[in-house]
Short mmCIF file of C-alpha atoms and ligand atoms in Angstrom, two decimals:
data_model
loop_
_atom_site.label_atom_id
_atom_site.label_comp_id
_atom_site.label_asym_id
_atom_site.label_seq_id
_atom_site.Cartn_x
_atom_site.Cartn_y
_atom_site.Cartn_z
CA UNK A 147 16.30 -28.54 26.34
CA UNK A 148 16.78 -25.40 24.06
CA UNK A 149 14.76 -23.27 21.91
CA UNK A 150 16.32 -25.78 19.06
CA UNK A 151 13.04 -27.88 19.58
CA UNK A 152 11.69 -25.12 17.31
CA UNK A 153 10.89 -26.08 13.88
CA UNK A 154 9.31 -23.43 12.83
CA UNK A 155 9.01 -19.53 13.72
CA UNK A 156 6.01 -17.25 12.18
CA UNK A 157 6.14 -13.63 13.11
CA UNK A 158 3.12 -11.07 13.53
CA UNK A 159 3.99 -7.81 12.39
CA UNK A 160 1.31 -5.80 14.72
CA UNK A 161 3.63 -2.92 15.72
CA UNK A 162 3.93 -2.57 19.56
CA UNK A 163 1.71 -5.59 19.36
CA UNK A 164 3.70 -7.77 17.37
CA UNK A 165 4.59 -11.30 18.19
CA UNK A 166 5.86 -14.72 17.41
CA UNK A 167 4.23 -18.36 16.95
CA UNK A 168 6.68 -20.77 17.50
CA UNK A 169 6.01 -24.47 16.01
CA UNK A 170 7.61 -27.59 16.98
CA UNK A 171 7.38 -30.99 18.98
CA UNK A 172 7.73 -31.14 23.09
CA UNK A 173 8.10 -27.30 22.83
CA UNK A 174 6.05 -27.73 26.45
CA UNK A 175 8.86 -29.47 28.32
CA UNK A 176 11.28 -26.96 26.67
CA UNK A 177 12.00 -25.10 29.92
CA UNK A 178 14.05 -22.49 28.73
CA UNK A 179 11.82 -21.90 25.65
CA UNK A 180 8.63 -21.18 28.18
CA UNK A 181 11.19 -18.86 30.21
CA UNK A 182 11.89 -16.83 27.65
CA UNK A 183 8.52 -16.47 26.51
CA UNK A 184 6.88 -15.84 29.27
CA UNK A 185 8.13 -13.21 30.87
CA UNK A 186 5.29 -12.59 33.79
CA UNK A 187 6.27 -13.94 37.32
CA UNK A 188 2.93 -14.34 37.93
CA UNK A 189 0.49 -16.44 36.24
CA UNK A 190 -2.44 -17.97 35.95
CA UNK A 191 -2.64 -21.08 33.64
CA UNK A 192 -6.34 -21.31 32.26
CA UNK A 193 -7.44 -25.01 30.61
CA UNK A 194 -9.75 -27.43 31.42
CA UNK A 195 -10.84 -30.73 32.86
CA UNK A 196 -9.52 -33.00 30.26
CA UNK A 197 -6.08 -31.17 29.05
CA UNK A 198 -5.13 -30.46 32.97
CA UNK A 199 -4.21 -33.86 33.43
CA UNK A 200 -2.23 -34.59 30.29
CA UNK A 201 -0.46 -31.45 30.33
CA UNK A 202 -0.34 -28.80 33.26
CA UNK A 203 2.53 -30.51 35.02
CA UNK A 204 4.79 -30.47 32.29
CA UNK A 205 3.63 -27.39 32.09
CA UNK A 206 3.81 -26.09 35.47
CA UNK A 207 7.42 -27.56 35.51
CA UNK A 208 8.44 -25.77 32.45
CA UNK A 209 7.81 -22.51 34.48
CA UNK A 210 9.86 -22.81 37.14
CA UNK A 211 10.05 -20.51 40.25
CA UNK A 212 7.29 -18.51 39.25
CA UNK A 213 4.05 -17.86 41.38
CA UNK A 214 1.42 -20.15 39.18
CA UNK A 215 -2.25 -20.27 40.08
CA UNK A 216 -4.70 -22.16 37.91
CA UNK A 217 -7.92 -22.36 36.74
CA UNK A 218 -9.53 -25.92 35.31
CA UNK A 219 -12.96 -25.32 33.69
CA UNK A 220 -15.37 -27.87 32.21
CA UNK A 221 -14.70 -28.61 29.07
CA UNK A 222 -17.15 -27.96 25.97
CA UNK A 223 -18.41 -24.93 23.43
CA UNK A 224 -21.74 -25.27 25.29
CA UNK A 225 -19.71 -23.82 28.58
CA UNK A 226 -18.17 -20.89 26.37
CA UNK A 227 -20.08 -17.97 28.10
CA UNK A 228 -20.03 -15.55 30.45
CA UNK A 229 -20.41 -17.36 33.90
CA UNK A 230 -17.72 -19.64 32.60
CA UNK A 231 -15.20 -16.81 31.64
CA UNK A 232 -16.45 -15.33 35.52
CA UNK A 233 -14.21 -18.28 37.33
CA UNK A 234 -11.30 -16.67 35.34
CA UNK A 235 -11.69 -13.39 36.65
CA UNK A 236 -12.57 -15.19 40.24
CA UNK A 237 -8.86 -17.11 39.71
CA UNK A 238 -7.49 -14.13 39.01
CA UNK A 239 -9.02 -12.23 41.84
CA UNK A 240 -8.39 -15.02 44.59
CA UNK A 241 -4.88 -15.50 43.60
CA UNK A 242 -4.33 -11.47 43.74
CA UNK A 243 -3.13 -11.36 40.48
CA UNK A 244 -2.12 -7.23 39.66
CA UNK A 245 -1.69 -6.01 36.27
CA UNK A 246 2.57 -7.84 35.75
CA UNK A 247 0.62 -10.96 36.14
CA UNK A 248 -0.19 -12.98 32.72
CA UNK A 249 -2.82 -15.50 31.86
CA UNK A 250 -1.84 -19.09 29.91
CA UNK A 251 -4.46 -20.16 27.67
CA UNK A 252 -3.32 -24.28 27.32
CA UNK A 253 -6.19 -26.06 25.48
CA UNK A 254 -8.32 -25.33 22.41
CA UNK A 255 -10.41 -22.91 21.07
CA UNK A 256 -12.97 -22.68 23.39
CA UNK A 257 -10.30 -22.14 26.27
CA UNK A 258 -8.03 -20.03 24.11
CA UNK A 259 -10.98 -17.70 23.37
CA UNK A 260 -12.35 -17.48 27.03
CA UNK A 261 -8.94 -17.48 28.45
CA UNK A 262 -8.02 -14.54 26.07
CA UNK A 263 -11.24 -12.44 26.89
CA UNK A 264 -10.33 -12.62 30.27
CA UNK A 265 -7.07 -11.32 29.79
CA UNK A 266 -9.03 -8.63 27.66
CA UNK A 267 -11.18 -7.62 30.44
CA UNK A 268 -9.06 -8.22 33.91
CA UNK A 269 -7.93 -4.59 35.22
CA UNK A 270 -8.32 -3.08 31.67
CA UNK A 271 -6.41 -5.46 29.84
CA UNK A 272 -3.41 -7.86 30.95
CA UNK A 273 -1.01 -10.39 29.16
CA UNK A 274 -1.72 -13.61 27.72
CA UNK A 275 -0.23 -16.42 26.00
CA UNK A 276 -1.70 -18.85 23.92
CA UNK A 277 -0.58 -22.59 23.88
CA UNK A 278 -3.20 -24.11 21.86
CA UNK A 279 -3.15 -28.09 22.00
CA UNK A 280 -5.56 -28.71 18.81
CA UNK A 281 -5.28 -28.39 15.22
CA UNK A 282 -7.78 -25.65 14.76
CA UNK A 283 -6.38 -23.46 17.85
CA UNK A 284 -2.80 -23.81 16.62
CA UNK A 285 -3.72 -23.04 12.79
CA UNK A 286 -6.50 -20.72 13.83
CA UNK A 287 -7.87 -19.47 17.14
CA UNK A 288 -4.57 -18.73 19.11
CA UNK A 289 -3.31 -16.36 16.18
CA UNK A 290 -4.74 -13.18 15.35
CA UNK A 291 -6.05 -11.89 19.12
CA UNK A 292 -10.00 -12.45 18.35
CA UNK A 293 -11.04 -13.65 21.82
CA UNK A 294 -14.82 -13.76 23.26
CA UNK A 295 -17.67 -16.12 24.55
CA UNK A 296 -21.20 -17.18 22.73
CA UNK A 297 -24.79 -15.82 23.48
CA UNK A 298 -27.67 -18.36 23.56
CA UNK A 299 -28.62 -16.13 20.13
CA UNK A 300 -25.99 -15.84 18.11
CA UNK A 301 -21.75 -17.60 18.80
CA UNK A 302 -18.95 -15.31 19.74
CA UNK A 303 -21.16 -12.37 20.12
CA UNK A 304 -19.56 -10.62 23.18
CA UNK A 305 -15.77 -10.29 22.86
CA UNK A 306 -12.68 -8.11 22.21
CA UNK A 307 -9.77 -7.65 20.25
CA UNK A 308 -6.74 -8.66 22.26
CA UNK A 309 -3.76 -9.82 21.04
CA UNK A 310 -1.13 -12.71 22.96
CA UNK A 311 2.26 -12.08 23.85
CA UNK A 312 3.50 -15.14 22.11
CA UNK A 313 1.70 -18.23 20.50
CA UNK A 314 3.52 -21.49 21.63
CA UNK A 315 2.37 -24.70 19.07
CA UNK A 316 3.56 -27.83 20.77
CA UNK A 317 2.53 -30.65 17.74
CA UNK A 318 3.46 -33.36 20.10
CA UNK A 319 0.07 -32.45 22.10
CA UNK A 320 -2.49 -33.53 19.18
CA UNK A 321 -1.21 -36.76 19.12
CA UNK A 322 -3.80 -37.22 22.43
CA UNK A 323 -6.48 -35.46 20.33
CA UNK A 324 -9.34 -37.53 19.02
CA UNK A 325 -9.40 -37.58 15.12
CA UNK A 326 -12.88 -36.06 14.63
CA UNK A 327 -11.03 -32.99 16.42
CA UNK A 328 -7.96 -33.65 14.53
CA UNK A 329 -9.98 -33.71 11.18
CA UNK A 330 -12.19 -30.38 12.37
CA UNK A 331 -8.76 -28.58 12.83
CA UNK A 332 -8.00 -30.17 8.89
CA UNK A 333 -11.22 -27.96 7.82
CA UNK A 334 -9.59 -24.84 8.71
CA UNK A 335 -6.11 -25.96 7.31
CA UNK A 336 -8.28 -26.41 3.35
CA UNK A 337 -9.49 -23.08 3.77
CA UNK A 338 -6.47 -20.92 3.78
CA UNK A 339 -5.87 -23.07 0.56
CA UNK A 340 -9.34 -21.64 -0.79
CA UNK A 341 -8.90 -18.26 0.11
CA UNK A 342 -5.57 -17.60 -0.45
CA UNK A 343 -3.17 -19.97 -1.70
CA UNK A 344 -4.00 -22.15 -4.39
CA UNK A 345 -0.19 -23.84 -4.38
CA UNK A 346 -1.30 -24.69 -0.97
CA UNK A 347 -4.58 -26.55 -1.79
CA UNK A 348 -2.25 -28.51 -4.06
CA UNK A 349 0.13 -29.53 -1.52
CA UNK A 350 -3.45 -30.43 0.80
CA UNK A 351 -4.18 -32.95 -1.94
CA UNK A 352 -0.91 -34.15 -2.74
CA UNK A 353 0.00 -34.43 1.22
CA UNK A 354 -3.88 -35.12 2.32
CA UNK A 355 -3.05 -38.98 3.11
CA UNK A 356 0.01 -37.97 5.64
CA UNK A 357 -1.58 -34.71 7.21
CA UNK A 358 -5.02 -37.73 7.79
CA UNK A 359 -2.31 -40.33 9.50
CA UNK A 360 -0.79 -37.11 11.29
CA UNK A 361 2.75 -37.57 10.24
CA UNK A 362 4.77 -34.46 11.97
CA UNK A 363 6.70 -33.20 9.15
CA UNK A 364 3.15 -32.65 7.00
CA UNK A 365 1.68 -31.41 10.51
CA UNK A 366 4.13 -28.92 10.75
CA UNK A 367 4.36 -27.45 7.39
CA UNK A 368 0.21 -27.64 7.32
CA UNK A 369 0.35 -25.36 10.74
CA UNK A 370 3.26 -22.94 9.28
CA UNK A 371 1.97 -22.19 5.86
CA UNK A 372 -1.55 -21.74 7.65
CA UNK A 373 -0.62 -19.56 10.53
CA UNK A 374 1.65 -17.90 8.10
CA UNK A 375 -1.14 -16.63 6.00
CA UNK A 376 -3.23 -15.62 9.03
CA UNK A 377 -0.51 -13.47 10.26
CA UNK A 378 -0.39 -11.75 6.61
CA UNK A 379 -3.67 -10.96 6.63
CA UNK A 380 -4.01 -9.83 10.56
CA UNK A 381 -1.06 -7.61 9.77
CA UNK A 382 -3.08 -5.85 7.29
CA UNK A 383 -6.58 -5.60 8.79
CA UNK A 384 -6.49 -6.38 12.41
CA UNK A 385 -9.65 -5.56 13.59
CA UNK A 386 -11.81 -6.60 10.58
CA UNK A 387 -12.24 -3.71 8.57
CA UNK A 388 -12.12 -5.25 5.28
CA UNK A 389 -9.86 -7.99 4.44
CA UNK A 390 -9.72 -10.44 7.34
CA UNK A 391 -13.49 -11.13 6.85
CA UNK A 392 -11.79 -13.63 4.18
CA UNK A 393 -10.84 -15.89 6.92
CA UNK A 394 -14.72 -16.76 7.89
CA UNK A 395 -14.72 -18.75 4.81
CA UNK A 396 -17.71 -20.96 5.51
CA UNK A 397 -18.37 -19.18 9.10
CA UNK A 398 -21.38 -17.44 8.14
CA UNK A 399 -23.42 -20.90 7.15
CA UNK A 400 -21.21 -22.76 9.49
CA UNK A 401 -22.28 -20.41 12.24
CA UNK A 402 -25.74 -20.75 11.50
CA UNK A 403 -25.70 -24.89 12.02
CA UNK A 404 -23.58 -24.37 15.27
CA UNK A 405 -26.15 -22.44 16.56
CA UNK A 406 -29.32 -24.46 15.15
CA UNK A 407 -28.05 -27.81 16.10
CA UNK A 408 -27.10 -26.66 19.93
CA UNK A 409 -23.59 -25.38 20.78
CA UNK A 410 -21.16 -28.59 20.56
CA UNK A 411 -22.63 -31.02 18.49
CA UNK A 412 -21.48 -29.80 15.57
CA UNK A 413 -17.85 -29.39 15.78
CA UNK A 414 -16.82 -25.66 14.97
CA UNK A 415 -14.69 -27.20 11.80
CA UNK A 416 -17.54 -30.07 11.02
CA UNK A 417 -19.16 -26.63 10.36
CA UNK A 418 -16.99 -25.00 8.80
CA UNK A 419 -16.28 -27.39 6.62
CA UNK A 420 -20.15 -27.90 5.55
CA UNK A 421 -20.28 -23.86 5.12
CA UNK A 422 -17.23 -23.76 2.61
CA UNK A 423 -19.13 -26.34 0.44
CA UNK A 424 -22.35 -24.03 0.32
CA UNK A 425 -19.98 -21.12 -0.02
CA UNK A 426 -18.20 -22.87 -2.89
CA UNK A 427 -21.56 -23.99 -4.79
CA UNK A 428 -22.74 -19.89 -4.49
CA UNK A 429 -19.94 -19.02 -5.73
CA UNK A 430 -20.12 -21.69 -8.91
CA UNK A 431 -23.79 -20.47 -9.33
CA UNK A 432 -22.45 -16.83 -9.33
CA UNK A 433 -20.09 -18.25 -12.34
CA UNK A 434 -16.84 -17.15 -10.15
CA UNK A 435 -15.54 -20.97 -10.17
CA UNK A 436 -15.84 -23.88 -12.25
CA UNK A 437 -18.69 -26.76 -10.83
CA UNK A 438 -14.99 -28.76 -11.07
CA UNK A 439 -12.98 -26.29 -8.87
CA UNK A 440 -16.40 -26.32 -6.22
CA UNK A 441 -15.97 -30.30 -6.51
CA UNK A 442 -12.01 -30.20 -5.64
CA UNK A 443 -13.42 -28.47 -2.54
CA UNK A 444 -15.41 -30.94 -1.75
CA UNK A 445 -13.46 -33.96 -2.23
CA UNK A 446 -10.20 -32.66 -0.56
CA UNK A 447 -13.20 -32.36 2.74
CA UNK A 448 -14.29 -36.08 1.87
CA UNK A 449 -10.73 -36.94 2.10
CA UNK A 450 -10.28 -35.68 5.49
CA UNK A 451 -13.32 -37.03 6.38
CA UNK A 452 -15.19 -33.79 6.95
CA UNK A 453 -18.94 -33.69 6.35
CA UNK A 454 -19.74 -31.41 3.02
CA UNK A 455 -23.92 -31.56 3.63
CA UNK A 456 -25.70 -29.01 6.08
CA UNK A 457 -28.33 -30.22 8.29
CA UNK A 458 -31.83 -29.71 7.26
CA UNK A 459 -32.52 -27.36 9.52
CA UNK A 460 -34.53 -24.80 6.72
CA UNK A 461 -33.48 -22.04 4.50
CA UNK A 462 -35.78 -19.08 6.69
CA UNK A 463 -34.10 -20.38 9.93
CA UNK A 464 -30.90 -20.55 8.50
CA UNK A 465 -31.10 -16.85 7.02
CA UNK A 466 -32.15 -15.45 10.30
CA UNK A 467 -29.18 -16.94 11.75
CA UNK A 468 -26.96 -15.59 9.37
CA UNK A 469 -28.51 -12.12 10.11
CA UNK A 470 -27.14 -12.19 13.60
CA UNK A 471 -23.65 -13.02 12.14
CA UNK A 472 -20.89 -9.68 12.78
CA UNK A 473 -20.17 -9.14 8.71
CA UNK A 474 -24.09 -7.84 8.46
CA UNK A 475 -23.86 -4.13 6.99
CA UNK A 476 -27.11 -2.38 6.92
CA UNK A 477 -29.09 -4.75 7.41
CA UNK A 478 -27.84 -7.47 4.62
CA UNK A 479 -25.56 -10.25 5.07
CA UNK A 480 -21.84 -10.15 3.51
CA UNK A 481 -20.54 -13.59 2.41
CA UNK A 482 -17.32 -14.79 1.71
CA UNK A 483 -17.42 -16.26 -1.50
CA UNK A 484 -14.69 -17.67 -3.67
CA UNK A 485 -13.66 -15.65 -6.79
CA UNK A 486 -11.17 -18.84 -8.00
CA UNK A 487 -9.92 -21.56 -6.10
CA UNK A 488 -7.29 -19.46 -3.63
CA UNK A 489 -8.89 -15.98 -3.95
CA UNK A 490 -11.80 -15.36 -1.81
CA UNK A 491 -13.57 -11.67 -1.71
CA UNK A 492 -16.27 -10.40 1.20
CA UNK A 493 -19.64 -9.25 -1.18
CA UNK A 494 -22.62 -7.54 0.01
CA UNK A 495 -23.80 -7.18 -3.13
CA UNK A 496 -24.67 -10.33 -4.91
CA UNK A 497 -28.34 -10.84 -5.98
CA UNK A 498 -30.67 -12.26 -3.40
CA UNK A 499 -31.88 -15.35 -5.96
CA UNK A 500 -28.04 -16.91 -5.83
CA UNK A 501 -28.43 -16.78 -2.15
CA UNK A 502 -32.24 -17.78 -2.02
CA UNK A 503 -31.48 -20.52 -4.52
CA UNK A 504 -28.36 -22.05 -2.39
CA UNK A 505 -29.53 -22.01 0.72
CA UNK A 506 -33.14 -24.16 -0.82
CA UNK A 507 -30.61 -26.24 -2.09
CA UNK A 508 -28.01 -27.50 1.20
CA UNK A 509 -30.95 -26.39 3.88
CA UNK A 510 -34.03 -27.99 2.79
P1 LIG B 738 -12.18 -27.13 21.77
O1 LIG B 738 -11.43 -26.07 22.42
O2 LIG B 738 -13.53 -27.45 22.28
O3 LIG B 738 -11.29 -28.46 21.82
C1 LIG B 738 -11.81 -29.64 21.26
C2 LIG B 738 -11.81 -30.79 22.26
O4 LIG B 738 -10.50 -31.34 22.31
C3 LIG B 738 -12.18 -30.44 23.67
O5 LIG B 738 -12.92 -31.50 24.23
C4 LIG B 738 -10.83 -30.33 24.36
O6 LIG B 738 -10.89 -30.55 25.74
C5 LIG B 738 -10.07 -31.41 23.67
N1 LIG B 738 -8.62 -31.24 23.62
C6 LIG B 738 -7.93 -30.10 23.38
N2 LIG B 738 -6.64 -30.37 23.24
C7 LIG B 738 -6.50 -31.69 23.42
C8 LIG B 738 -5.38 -32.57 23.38
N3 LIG B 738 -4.18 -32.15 23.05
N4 LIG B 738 -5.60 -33.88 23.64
C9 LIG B 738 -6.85 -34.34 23.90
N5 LIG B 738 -7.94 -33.57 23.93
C10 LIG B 738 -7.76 -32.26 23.68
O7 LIG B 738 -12.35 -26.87 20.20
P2 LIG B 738 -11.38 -26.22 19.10
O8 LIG B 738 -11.78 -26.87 17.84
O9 LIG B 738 -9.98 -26.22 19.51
O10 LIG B 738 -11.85 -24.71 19.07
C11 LIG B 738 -13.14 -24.35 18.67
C12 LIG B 738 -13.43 -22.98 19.20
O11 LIG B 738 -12.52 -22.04 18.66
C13 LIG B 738 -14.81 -22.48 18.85
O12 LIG B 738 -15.41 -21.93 20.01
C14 LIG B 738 -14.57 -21.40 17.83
O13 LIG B 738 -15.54 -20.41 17.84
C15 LIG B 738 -13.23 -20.88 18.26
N6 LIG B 738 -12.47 -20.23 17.21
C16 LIG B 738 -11.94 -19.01 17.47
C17 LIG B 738 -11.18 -18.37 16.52
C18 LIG B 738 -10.53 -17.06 16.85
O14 LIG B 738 -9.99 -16.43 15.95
N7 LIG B 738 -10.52 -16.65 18.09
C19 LIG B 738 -10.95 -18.96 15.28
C20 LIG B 738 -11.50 -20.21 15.04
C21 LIG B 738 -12.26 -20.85 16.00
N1 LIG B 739 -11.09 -17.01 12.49
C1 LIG B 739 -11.32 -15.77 11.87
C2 LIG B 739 -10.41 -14.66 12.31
O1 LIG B 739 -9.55 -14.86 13.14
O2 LIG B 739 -10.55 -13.58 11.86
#
């Protein structure tokens, strides 16, 4: 097969650091696609127990003659930590790995984000490639080189900036996903809509019943336009200076009910998804959007099947959470709220009733 299986082809515009994100179905049994995208020799494939049998021999054929070690860890956010991303560095260290060698993240987040710390860390810093096989990795986590683990007090609290070499995003691989992980990824997809792209939203709600029966020509646009606007606003602010705080949309509450209700029950998106609802009703009570545009919100989540309520977990828990999230400056927590429906804006600054009042409302 060629590179032809390529539908669709986002650049990153990082410099020296640039790279692509190729789209497309079977793109993992495209042989000469992986060979000319991976250009290591040596490499060490990083997934975990339930992707390694569906999809590290077509993946280990795809890469030929080269020396391939691998890694399979258990699967689950509750096993994103350090001792976890420690059998990476162990791979890497048994298999002699030197500095030419690269690491394959093939999974979702959770390995993308350990597999890319790794990379981060391993002799000061070595290649990686991300071939993320959910929704949410290949719209979210694989782009933009944020990579790190969880601490028991607060989620992705030790990490690094790193970016991949390339970004492969095989579509063909969610069709094994389950759909509660198919609709989490969906969560992410609506909120480059809200922050950014109001056409986009539209095309959510006019497409929403073929991107919930996963037909691939709605897949594929949903994963372009998304990583498309990730890569715009990497390309301005790559390490979070200002700007690409916009794309925790949601993070900041949905953070705070990952970490309350125990790593892994809550789906990253589920939570997501919850936290874009509170983050839409602050931003109606701030008068920035219309009760009806918070309610479009909302119902394009319902659609997808995505749960819009927080637990119950209490406001004073669920601020001190928040307080451990990375966007606190001097001691106060910055939100991303919505200024209209495809414009959001990071504020420190709001008054402390709005916040007070919301999180009464969708905590207690
Ligand atoms: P995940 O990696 O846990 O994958 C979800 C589940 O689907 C897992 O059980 C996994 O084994 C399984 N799976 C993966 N691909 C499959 C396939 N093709 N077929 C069948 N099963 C498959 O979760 P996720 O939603 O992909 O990622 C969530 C993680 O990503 C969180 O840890 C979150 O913090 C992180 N994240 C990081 C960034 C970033 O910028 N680095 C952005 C968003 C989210
Ligand atoms: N998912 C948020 C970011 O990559 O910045």
């Amino acid at each position: 097969m060629s590179e032809s299986t390529v539908s669709e082809r986002v650049d990153i515009d990082l410099g020296a650091r640039s790279y692509p994100i190729l789209i497309g179905a079977h793109l993992l049994e495209d042989a000469a696609l992986i060979d000319a995208h991976v250009r290591a020799r040596s490499v060490l494939i990083v997934t975990n127990e339930t992707i390694a049998p569906l999809y590290v021999p077509t993946l280990r054929r795809s890469l030929g003659e080269r020396r391939i070690a691998e890694v399979v860890l258990p699967d689950g956010e509750q096993h994103k930590h350090l001792t976890t991303v420690s059998r990476i560095f162990d791979a890497l260290m048994e298999a002699r790995m030197n500095r030419d060698a690269a690491v394959i993240a093939l999974g979702g987040g959770v390995v993308g984000d350990m597999a890319g710390f790794a990379a981060a860390c391993y002799q000061r810093g070595i290649d990686y490639i991300q071939i993320p096989t959910t929704l949410l990795a290949q719209v979210d986590s694989s782009v933009g080189g944020k990579t790190g683990v969880n601490h028991p007090k607060g989620k992705n609290m030790i990490g690094a900036f790193h970016q991949p070499r390339c970004v492969i995003a095989d579509v063909a691989t969610l069709e094994t996903l389950s759909d509660r992980e198919y609709r989490a990824g969906l969560a992410e997809v609506v909120k480059y809509g809200l922050i950014y792209d109001v056409d986009f939203l539209g095309w959510l709600e006019a497409n929403a019943e073929a991107l919930a029966t996963r037909e691939r020509r709605a897949i594929i646009h949903a994963v372009r336009r998304s990583c498309e606007i990730k890569a715009r606003v990497v390309a301005l602010d790559e390490r979070e200076s200002g700007l690409r705080a916009i794309l925790n949309l949601g993070h900041t509450f949905g953070h705070a009910i990952e970490t309350a209700s125990g790593y892994g029950n809550w789906l990253h998106g589920e939570a997501v998804a919850a936290g874009m609802c509170i983050a839409a009703d602050m931003s109606a009570r701030l008068g920035w959007i219309t009760t009806a545009d918070r309610e479009r919100a909302v119902q394009l989540l319902v659609r997808f099947g995505l749960p819009t309520e927080a637990p119950k977990i209490g406001a004073t828990r669920a601020l001190a959470l928040m307080g451990m999230d990375k966007k606190v400056l001097e001691g106060r927590v910055r939100l991303v709220l919505l200024r209209s429906l495809g414009r959001a804006e990071v504020v420190g600054d709001y008054p402390a009733e709005a916040l007070n009042a919301t999180l009464a409302q969708h905590f207690e």
